[in-house]
Structures are given as structure tokens and as C-alpha cells.
Coordinates of C-alpha atoms and ligand atoms in Angstrom, one line a residue:
X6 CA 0.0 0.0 0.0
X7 CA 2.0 3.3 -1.0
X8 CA 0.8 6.9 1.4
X9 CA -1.6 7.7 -0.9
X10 CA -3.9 4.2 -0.8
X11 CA -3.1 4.0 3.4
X12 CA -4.8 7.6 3.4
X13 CA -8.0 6.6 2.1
X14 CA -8.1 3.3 3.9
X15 CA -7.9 5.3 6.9
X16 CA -10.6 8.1 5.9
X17 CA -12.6 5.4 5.1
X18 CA -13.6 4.2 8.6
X19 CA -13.3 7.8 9.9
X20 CA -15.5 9.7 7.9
X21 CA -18.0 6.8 6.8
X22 CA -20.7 9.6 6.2
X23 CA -20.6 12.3 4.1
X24 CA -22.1 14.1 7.2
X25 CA -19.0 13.6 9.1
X26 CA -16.7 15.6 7.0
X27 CA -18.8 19.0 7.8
X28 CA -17.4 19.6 10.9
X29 CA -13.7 19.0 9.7
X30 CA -14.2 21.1 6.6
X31 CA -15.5 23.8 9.1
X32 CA -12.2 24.3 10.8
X33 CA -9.8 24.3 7.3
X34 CA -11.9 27.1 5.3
X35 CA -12.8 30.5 6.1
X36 CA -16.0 31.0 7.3
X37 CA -17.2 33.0 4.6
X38 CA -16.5 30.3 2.1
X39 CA -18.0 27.6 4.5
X40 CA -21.4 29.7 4.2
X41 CA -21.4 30.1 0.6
X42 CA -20.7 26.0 0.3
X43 CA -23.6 24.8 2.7
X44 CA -25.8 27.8 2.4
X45 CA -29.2 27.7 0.8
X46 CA -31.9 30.4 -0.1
X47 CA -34.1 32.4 2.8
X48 CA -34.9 30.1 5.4
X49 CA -33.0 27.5 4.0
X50 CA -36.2 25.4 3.9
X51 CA -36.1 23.9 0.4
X52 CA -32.1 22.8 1.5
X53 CA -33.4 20.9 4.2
X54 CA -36.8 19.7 2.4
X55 CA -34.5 17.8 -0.2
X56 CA -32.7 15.8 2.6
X57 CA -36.1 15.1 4.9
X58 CA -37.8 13.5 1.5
X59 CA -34.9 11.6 0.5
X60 CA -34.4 9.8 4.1
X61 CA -38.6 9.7 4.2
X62 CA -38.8 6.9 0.9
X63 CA -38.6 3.3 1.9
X64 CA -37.8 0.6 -0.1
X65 CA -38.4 -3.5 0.9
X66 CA -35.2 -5.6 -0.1
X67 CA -35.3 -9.3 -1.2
X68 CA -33.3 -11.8 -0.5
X69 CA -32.1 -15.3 -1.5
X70 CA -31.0 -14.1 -5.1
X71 CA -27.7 -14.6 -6.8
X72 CA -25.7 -11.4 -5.7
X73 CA -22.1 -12.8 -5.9
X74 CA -21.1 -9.6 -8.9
X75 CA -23.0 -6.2 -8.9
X76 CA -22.0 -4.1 -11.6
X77 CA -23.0 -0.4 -10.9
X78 CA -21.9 1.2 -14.3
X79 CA -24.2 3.1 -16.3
X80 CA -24.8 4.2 -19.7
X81 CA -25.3 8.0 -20.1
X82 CA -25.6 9.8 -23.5
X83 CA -24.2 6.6 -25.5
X84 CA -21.0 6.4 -23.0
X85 CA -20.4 3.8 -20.2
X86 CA -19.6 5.4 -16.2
X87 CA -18.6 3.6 -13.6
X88 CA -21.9 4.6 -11.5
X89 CA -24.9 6.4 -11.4
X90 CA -23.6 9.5 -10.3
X91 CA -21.9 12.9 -11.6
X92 CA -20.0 15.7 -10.0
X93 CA -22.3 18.9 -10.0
X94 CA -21.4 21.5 -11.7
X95 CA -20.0 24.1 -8.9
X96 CA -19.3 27.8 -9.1
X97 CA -15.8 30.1 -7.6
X98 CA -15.2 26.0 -6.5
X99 CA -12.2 27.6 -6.0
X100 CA -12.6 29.7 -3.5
X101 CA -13.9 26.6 -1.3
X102 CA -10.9 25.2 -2.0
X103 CA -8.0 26.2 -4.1
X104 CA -7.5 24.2 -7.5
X105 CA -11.0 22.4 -6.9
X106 CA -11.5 22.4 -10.5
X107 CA -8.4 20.4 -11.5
X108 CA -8.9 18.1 -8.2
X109 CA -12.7 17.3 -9.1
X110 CA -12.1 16.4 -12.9
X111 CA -9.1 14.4 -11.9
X112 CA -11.0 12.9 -9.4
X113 CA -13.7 11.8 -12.4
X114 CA -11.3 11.0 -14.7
X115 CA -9.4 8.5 -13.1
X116 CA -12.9 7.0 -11.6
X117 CA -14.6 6.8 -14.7
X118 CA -17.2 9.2 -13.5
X119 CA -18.4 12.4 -15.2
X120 CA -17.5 15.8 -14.1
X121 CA -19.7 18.7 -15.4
X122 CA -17.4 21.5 -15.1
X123 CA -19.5 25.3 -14.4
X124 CA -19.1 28.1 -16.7
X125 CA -18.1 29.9 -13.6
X126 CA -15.7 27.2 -12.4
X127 CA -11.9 29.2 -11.6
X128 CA -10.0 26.7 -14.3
X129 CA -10.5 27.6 -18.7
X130 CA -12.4 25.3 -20.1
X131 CA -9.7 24.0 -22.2
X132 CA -7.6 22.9 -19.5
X133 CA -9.9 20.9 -18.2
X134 CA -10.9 19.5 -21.2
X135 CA -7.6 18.3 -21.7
X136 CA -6.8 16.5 -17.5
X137 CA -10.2 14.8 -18.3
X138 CA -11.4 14.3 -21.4
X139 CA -13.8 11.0 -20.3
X140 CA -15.4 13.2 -18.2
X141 CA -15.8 16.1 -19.3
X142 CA -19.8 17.8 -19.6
X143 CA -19.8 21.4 -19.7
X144 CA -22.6 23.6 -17.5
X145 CA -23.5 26.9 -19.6
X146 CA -24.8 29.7 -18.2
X147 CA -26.7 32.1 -20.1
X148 CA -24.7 35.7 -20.3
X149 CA -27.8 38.0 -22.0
X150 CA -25.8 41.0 -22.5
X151 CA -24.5 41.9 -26.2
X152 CA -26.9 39.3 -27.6
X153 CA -25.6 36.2 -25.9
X154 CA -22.4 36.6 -28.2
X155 CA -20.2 35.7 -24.5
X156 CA -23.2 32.6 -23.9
X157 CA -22.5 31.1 -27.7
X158 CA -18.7 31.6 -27.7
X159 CA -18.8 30.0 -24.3
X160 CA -20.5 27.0 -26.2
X161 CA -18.4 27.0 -29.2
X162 CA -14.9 26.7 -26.4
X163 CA -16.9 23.9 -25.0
X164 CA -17.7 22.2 -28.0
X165 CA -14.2 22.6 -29.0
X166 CA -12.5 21.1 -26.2
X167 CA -14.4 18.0 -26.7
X168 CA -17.2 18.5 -23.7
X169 CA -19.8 15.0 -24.2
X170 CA -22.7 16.8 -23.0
X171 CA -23.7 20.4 -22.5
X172 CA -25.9 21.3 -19.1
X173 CA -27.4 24.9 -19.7
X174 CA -28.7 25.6 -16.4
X175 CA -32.0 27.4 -16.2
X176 CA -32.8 28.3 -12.5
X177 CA -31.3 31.8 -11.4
X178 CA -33.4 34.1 -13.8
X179 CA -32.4 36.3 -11.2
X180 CA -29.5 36.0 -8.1
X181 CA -31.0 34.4 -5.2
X182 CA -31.1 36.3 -1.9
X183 CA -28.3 34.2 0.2
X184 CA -28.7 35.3 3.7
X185 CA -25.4 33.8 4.7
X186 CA -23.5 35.4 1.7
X187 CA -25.4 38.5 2.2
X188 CA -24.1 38.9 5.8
X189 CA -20.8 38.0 5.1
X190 CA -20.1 40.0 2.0
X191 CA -19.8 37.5 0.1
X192 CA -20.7 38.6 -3.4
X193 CA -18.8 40.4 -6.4
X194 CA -17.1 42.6 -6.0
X195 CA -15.6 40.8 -2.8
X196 CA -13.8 43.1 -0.3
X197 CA -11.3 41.9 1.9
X198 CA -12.4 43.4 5.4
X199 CA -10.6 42.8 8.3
X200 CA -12.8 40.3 9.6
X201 CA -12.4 38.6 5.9
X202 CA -8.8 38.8 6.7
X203 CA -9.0 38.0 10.3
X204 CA -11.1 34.5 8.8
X205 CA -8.5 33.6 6.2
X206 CA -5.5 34.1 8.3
X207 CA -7.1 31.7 10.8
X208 CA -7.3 28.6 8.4
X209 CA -3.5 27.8 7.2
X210 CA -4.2 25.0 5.1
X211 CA -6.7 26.5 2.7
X212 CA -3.9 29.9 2.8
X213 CA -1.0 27.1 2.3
X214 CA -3.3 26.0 -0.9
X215 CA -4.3 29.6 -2.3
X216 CA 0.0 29.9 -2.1
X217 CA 0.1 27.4 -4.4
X218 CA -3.0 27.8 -6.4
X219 CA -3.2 31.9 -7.0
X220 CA -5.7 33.6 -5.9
X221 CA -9.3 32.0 -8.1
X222 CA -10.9 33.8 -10.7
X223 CA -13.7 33.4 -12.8
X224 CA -11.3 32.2 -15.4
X225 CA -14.1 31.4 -18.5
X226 CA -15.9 34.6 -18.3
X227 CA -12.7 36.6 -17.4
X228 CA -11.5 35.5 -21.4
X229 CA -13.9 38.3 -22.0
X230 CA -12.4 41.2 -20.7
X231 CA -9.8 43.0 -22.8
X232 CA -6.0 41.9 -22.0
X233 CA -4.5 43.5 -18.5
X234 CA -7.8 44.4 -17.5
X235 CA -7.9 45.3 -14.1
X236 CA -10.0 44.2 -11.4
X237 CA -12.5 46.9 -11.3
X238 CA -13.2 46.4 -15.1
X239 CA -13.0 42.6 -14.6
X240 CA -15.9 42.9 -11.7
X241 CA -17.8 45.5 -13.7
X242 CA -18.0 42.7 -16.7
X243 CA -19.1 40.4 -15.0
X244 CA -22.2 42.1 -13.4
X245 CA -23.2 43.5 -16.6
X246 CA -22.4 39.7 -18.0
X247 CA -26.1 39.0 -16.0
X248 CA -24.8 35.2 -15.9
X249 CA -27.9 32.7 -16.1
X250 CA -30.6 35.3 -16.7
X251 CA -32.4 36.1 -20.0
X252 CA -32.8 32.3 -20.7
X253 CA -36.0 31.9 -22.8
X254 CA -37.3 28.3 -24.8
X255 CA -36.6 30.3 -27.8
X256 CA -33.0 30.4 -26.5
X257 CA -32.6 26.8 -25.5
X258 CA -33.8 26.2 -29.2
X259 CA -30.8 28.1 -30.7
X260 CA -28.3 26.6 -28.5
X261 CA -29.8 23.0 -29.4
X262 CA -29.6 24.1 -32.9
X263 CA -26.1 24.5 -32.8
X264 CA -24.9 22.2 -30.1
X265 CA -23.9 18.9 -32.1
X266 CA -24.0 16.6 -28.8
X267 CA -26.1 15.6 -25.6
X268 CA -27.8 18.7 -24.1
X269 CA -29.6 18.6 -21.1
X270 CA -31.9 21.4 -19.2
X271 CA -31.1 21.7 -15.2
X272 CA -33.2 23.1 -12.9
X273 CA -36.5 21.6 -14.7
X274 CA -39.2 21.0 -11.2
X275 CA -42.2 21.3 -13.5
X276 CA -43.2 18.5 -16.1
X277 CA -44.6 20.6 -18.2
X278 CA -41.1 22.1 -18.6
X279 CA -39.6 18.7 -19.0
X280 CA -42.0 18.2 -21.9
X281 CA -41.5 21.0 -23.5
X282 CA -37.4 20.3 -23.0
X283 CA -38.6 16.9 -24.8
X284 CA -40.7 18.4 -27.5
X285 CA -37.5 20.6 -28.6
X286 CA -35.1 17.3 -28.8
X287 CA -33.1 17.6 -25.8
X288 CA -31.5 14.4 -24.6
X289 CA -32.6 14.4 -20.7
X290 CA -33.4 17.0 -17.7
X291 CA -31.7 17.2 -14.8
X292 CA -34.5 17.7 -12.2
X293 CA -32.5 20.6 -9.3
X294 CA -33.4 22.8 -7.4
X295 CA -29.7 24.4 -6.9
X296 CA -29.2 22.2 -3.8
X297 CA -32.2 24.4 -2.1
X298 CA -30.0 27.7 -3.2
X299 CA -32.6 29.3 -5.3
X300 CA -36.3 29.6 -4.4
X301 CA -37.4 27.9 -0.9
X302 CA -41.1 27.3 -1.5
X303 CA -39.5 24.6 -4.2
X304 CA -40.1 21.1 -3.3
X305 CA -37.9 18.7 -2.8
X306 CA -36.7 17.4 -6.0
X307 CA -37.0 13.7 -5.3
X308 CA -40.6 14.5 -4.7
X309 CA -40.8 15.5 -8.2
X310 CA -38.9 12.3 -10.4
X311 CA -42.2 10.4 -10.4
X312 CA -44.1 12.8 -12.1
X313 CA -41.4 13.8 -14.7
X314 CA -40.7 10.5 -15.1
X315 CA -44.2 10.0 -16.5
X316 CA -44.6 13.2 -18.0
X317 CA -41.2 12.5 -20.5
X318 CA -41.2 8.8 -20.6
X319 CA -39.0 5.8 -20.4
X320 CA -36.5 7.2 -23.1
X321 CA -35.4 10.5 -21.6
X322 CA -32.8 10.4 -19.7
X323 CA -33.9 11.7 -15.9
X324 CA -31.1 12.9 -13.9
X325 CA -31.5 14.3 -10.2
X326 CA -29.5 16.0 -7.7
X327 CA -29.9 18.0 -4.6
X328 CA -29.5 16.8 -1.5
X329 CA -27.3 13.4 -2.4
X330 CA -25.6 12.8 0.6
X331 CA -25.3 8.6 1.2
X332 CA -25.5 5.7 -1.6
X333 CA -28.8 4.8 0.0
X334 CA -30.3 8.3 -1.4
X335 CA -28.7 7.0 -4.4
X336 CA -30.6 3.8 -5.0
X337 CA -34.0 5.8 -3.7
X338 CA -34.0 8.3 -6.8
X339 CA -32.8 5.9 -8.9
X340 CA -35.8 3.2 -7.3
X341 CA -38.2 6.2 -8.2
X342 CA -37.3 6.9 -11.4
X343 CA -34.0 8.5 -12.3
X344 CA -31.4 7.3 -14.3
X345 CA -28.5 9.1 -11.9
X346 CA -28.0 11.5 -9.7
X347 CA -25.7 14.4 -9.3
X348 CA -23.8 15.5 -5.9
X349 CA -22.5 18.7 -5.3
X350 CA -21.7 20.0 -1.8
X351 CA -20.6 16.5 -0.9
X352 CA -17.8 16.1 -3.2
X353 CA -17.1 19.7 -2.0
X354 CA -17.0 18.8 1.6
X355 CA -14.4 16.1 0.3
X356 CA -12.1 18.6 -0.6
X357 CA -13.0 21.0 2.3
X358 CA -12.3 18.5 4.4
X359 CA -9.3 16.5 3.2
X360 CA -8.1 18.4 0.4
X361 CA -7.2 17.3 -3.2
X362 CA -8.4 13.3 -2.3
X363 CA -11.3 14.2 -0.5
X364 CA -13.6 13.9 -3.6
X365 CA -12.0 10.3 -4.4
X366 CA -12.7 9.2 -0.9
X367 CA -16.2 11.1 -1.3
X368 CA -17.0 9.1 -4.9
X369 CA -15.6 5.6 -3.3
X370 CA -18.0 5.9 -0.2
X371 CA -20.9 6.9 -2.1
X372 CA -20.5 4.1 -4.8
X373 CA -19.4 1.4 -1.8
X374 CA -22.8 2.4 -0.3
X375 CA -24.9 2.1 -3.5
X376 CA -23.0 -1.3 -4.1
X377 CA -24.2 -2.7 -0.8
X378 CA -27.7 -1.3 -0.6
X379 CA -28.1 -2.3 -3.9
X380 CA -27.1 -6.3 -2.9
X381 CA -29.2 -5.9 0.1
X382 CA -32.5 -5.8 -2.5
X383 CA -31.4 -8.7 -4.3
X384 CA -30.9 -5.9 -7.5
X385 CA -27.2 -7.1 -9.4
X386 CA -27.8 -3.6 -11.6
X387 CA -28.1 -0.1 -11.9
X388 CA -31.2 -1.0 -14.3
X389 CA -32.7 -3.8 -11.4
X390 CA -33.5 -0.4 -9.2
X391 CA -36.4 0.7 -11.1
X392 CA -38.3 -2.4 -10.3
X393 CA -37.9 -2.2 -6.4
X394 CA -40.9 -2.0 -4.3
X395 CA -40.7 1.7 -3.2
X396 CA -42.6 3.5 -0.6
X397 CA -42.8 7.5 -1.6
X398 CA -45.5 9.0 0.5
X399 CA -44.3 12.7 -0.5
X400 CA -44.2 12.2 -4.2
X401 CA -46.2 14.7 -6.3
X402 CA -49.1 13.4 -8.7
X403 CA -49.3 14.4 -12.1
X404 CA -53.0 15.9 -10.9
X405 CA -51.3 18.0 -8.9
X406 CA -49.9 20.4 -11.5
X407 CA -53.1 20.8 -12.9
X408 CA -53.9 24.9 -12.4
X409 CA -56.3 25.0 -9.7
X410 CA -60.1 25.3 -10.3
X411 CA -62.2 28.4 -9.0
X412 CA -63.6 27.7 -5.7
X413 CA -67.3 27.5 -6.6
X414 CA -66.9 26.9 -10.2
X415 CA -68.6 24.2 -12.3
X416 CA -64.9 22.9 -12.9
X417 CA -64.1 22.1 -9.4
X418 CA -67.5 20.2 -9.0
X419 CA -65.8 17.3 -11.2
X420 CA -63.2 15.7 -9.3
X421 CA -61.7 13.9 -11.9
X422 CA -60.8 17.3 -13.7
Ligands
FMN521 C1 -21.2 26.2 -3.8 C2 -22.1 25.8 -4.9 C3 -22.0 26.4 -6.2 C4 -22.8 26.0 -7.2 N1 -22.6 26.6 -8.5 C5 -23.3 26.1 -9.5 C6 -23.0 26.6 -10.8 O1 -22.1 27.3 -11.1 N2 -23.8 26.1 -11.8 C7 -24.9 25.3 -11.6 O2 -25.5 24.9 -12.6 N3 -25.1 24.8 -10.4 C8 -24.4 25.2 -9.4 N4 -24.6 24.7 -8.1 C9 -25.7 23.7 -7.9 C10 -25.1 22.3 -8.1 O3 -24.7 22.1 -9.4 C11 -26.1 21.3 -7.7 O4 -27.4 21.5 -8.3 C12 -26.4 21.2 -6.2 O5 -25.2 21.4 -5.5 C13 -27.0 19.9 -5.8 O6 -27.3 19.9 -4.4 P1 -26.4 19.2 -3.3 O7 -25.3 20.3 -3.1 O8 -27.3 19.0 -2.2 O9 -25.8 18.0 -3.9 C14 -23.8 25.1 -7.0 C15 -24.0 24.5 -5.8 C16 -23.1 24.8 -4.7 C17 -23.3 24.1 -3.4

């Protein structure tokens, strides 16, 4: 066993949960960039609805069935993964910890997972493209201003370096009001304060890995600015850039157009979204609700998989994430109808935690997990989840998205309506 193999053997047993990296990841990062990782929206409701759902579904196992080789890969998009599950795209990853990019891809890469690197991720596109090219899926945000010309070059870099499938994310028409980022300052343009300071200074690992990694930028969008820009111009682009607003179906029908791979829609709750992201040929939804960062009224997104499921049927691919934190939730999304999932603030808390392997030993719990829970249903496959028996009280009825009758009317005299 070299250092590297006796360091995730010993993780293993210490941090078997994904839970129990949160208070270690506390102590190595600033505060600041704690909050922005495990923060949600408002009251943080809709955070904390995805992970109540998830542990509320039950699921019966069988035994007394041939078990002796599960196999957990999974096709996506006409390419074979090692498992159900995909690194979330996640924005300034950097500033969690410095050189996340580069660490999660690798991570990916040598796992055979995928990786879907963000548009506001502090690494080019082209040099991740290039550590990971197996895993590489790109996540576009929309930048409205100057006629999308940043959003479609941001596509064509994509396309050029190779990325398998293109995630345009459609949830932050506008920024979400983060009350942990809004006390803390977090926000462009960020200002180092002395309490900022104070916070930084007091966590020398993450400083020993800024040393080494430079201070993170928006390094896609930052391609933008003229050469030798300075900061002030750098910051004013990027507010005007609006990133993620002014997406409309007419847009997502241009950037199918000219997008010669997969494309999937993210953030889709609503199946009548989901249909219409079918009726325009897109290749699968990703069914998010930003890890609970964007609206908190939004239900919990494994609430929501049966009723996309049957609104897009059996050949769209159905992806999920928000609130992934254990194989177990795996095998429950994939037992209610997904195809994978996607996990963001846990691969995160990895590399909060334990730095540059944290997101192997993340991937290698979560997939040990799945491969046990799996076995302990009798299921040998990925595809053998679907046909668990599955208790889902919460789950939302295609009725249910029906527009409400008037109170009174001759409408809501005929229940069936
Ligand atoms: C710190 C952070 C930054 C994120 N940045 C992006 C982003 O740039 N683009 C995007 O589409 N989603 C972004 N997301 C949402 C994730 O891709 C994913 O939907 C979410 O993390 C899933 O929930 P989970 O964290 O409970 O796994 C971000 C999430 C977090 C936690």
C-alpha cells in the first residue's frame, strides 16, 4: 500500500458519512467560504426539504437471489460510467478550496465518472478538457448582455474542447437572496475586510493551498475582458455579463440548434417544462433545485422524479441531484425513477475536508454504499433499481400540476378534472 492508498483506507472508517466531513471542513476554510458551500436560499427550507424527502422513501429488499457480482456502471448519453452519479457543476469551486477544479475532474477521470465543469468554475475550459477528457460535460450559463455573443462563444470553447454533454442551467433568472452570503459580504465585488482577513488568516491549510494555487478567478468569463484588464473592469463585466438570466425556450432552441452533442436542461421541477425540454429534442433534464439555493417554496426534488418521469417517458434520460448525501439516497431516486444522480456539496465537503483526495474518498463511499444497498434488494444492476418495491408518500401526482379550479366553479364540482 504506497501513502496515498493507506490515506483513504484510513478516511474510510473515519469519515464513513458524508455528514461527518462537515465539521472537519468547518475548521480548514474561512468562514465566509463555508457559508457560501452549505448555504441555501431564505430560510433554508427547500435545503433541508431535499434531505427530509430523500431519508422519508422506503424501499423493501429481497433476498435469496444470486448477488455474488454487482456491476454499478451506467450508460449516459451513449458512453459507459462507472456509477450512477456525476460531479455537480459548482461555481468560484475555488474559493472553497483552491484548485477544486483540477482536483474534481481528476477525481472523475481517473474513476470513470463524469465531471460537469460550471461556466463559472476558476480553471478555462480547455484545461480541463484536456486532464479529463472522459469526463468532461460542460454547465452553460446564459450571459444575456450583447446578444448572448459571451453565452454562444462560451458554447463553441466547449464544444471545441471536446465536452460530451452540455448542461445549460436554467434556475437563477435572477441572483438568489443568500442570507449567509449577504451577511458575510460574500458577493462580487468581494472586499477583503478585516474580519475577511482575520477568517483567512485563521485557516493555514486552505492559505497554504491559495500559495500554491493563486488567488481564483472566474477564469471562462474573465477571457472576456480585454487583456490586462484590471479588477474593477473585470468585476464590472461580470455584473453586466447578467450570468444565467435572459434564458428563454426560444433560447434553448438556438443553443440545441447549434450544439452537435447531448444537451440537457437543469433546474427543470415542473413536467410541463420537462415536456417541453422533450418536445424541442433535448436528450434528458436534470430535475435541481440548486441544492435548495434558489427559491425555498421549491419542493424537494425527489418529490418531483415520479411525475417527470411519466410526464417524459421511459427514453429520456432523468437525472437528479440535490440533497445526495449517502448511496442509500442514491438507490431511492434511482428506485423512483432517475437514471443518476448528481452530488454537489458532498464532493465539495471532500475537498474542504481533506483536500485534493477528498472527492475520491467522497465518490468511493458513495459508490461502496450504493453497491451494498443495492445487494441488500437482491438488485445485481443499476437498471434492477427501477423495479424495487418503493414506498414514496411525498411524491407529487401528475393531478397536482393541474392549475387550480375556482372555488365554486362548475370545474371544481368534477373531481376527476
Ligand atoms: C457552492 C455551490 C456552487 C454552485 N454553483 C453552480 C453553478 O455554477 N452552476 C450550476 O448549474 N449549479 C451550481 N450549483 C448547484 C449544483 O450544481 C447542484 O445542483 C447542487 O449542489 C445539488 O445539491 P447538493 O449540493 O445538495 O448535492 C452550485 C452548488 C453549490 C453548493
Amino acid at each position: 500500500m504506497n501513502a496515498r492508498e493507506r490515506r483513504l483506507a484510513t478516511w474510510r472508517n473515519q469519515f464513513p458519512t458524508l455528514e461527518s466531513l462537515e465539521n472537519r471542513a468547518r475548521r480548514r476554510i474561512p468562514y465566509f467560504t463555508f457559508d457560501y458551500l452549505e448555504g441555501g436560499t431564505g430560510n433554508e427550507m427547500s435545503r433541508h426539504r431535499n434531505y427530509a424527502a430523500l431519508r422519508a422513501v422506503e424501499i423493501v429488499p429481497r433476498y435469496c437471489t444470486d448477488i455474488s457480482s454487482i456491476d454499478l456502471s451506467t450508460e449516459l448519453f451513449g458512453r459507459r460510467y462507472a456509477a450512477p452519479l456525476v460531479i455537480a457543476p459548482v461555481g468560484m469551486d475555488g474559493g472553497i478550496w483552491p484548485g477544486a477544479t483540477r482536483h474534481l475532474a481528476r477525481t472523475a477521470q481517473e474513476l470513470g465518472l463524469a465531471h460537469i465543469m460550471s461556466t463559472m468554475a476558476a480553471a478555462p475550459i480547455e484545461e480541463v478538457a484536456r486532464q479529463a477528457p472522459d469526463a468532461f460535460w460542460f454547465q452553460l450559463y446564459s450571459a444575456p448582455a450583447d446578444d448572448h455573443r459571451v453565452t454562444f462563444d462560451l458554447m463553441r470553447r466547449a464544444d471545441a474542447a471536446g465536452a460530451r454533454v452540455l448542461a445549460v442551467t436554467l434556475d437563477i433568472p435572477l441572483p438568489a437572496r443568500r442570507v449567509r452570503d449577504m451577511r458575510n459580504g460574500a458577493a462580487v465585488p468581494f472586499r477583503i475586510t478585516p474580519k475577511v482577513l482575520l477568517g483567512m488568516l485563521m485557516r493555514p491549510r486552505w492559505l497554504a493551498a491559495l500559495a500554491r494555487e493563486g488567488v481564483p478567478r472566474y477564469a471562462n468569463l474573465a477571457a472576456y475582458c480585454r487583456e490586462g484588464a484590471t479588477r474593477r473592469e473585470i468585476e464590472g463585466f461580470l455584473r453586466n455579463c447578467r450570468a444565467g438570466s435572459g434564458i428563454t425556450w426560444d433560447l434553448i432552441a438556438r443553443i440545441r440548434d447549434r450544439w452537435p452533442r447531448a444537451m440537457v436542461l437543469k433546474g427543470i421541477l415542473h413536467p410541463a417544462d420537462a415536456e417541453k425540454a422533450r418536445s424541442l429534442g433535448l436528450d434528458g433534464v436534470i430535475i435541481s433545485n440548486h441544492g435548495g439555493r434558489q427559491f425555498d417554496p421549491s419542493p424537494a426534488t425527489i418529490d418531483l422524479v415520479p411525475a417527470i418521469r411519466a410526464a417524459v417517458g421511459r427514453d429520456m434520460t432523468v437525472l437528479m441531484d440535490s440533497g445526495i448525501m449517502s448511496g442509500t439516497d442514491i438507490l431511492k431516486t434511482l428506485a423512483v425513477g432517475a437514471d443518476a444522480v448528481l452530488a454537489g456539496r458532498g464532493f465539495m465537503l471532500g475537498l474542504a475536508a481533506l483536500g485534493p483526495d477528498g472527492p475520491r474518498h467522497v465518490a468511493t463511499a458513495l459508490m461502496d454504499e450504493l453497491r451494498i444497498a443495492l445487494g441488500q434488494t437482491g438488485a445485481r444492476t443499476i437498471a434492477g433499481a427501477a423495479s424495487l418495491a418503493v414506498r414514496h408518500r411525498g411524491c407529487w401526482k401528475p393531478e397536482d400540476f393541474r392549475a387550480p379550479a375556482q372555488a365554486g366553479s362548475a370545474v371544481a364540482m368534477q373531481p376527476s378534472l
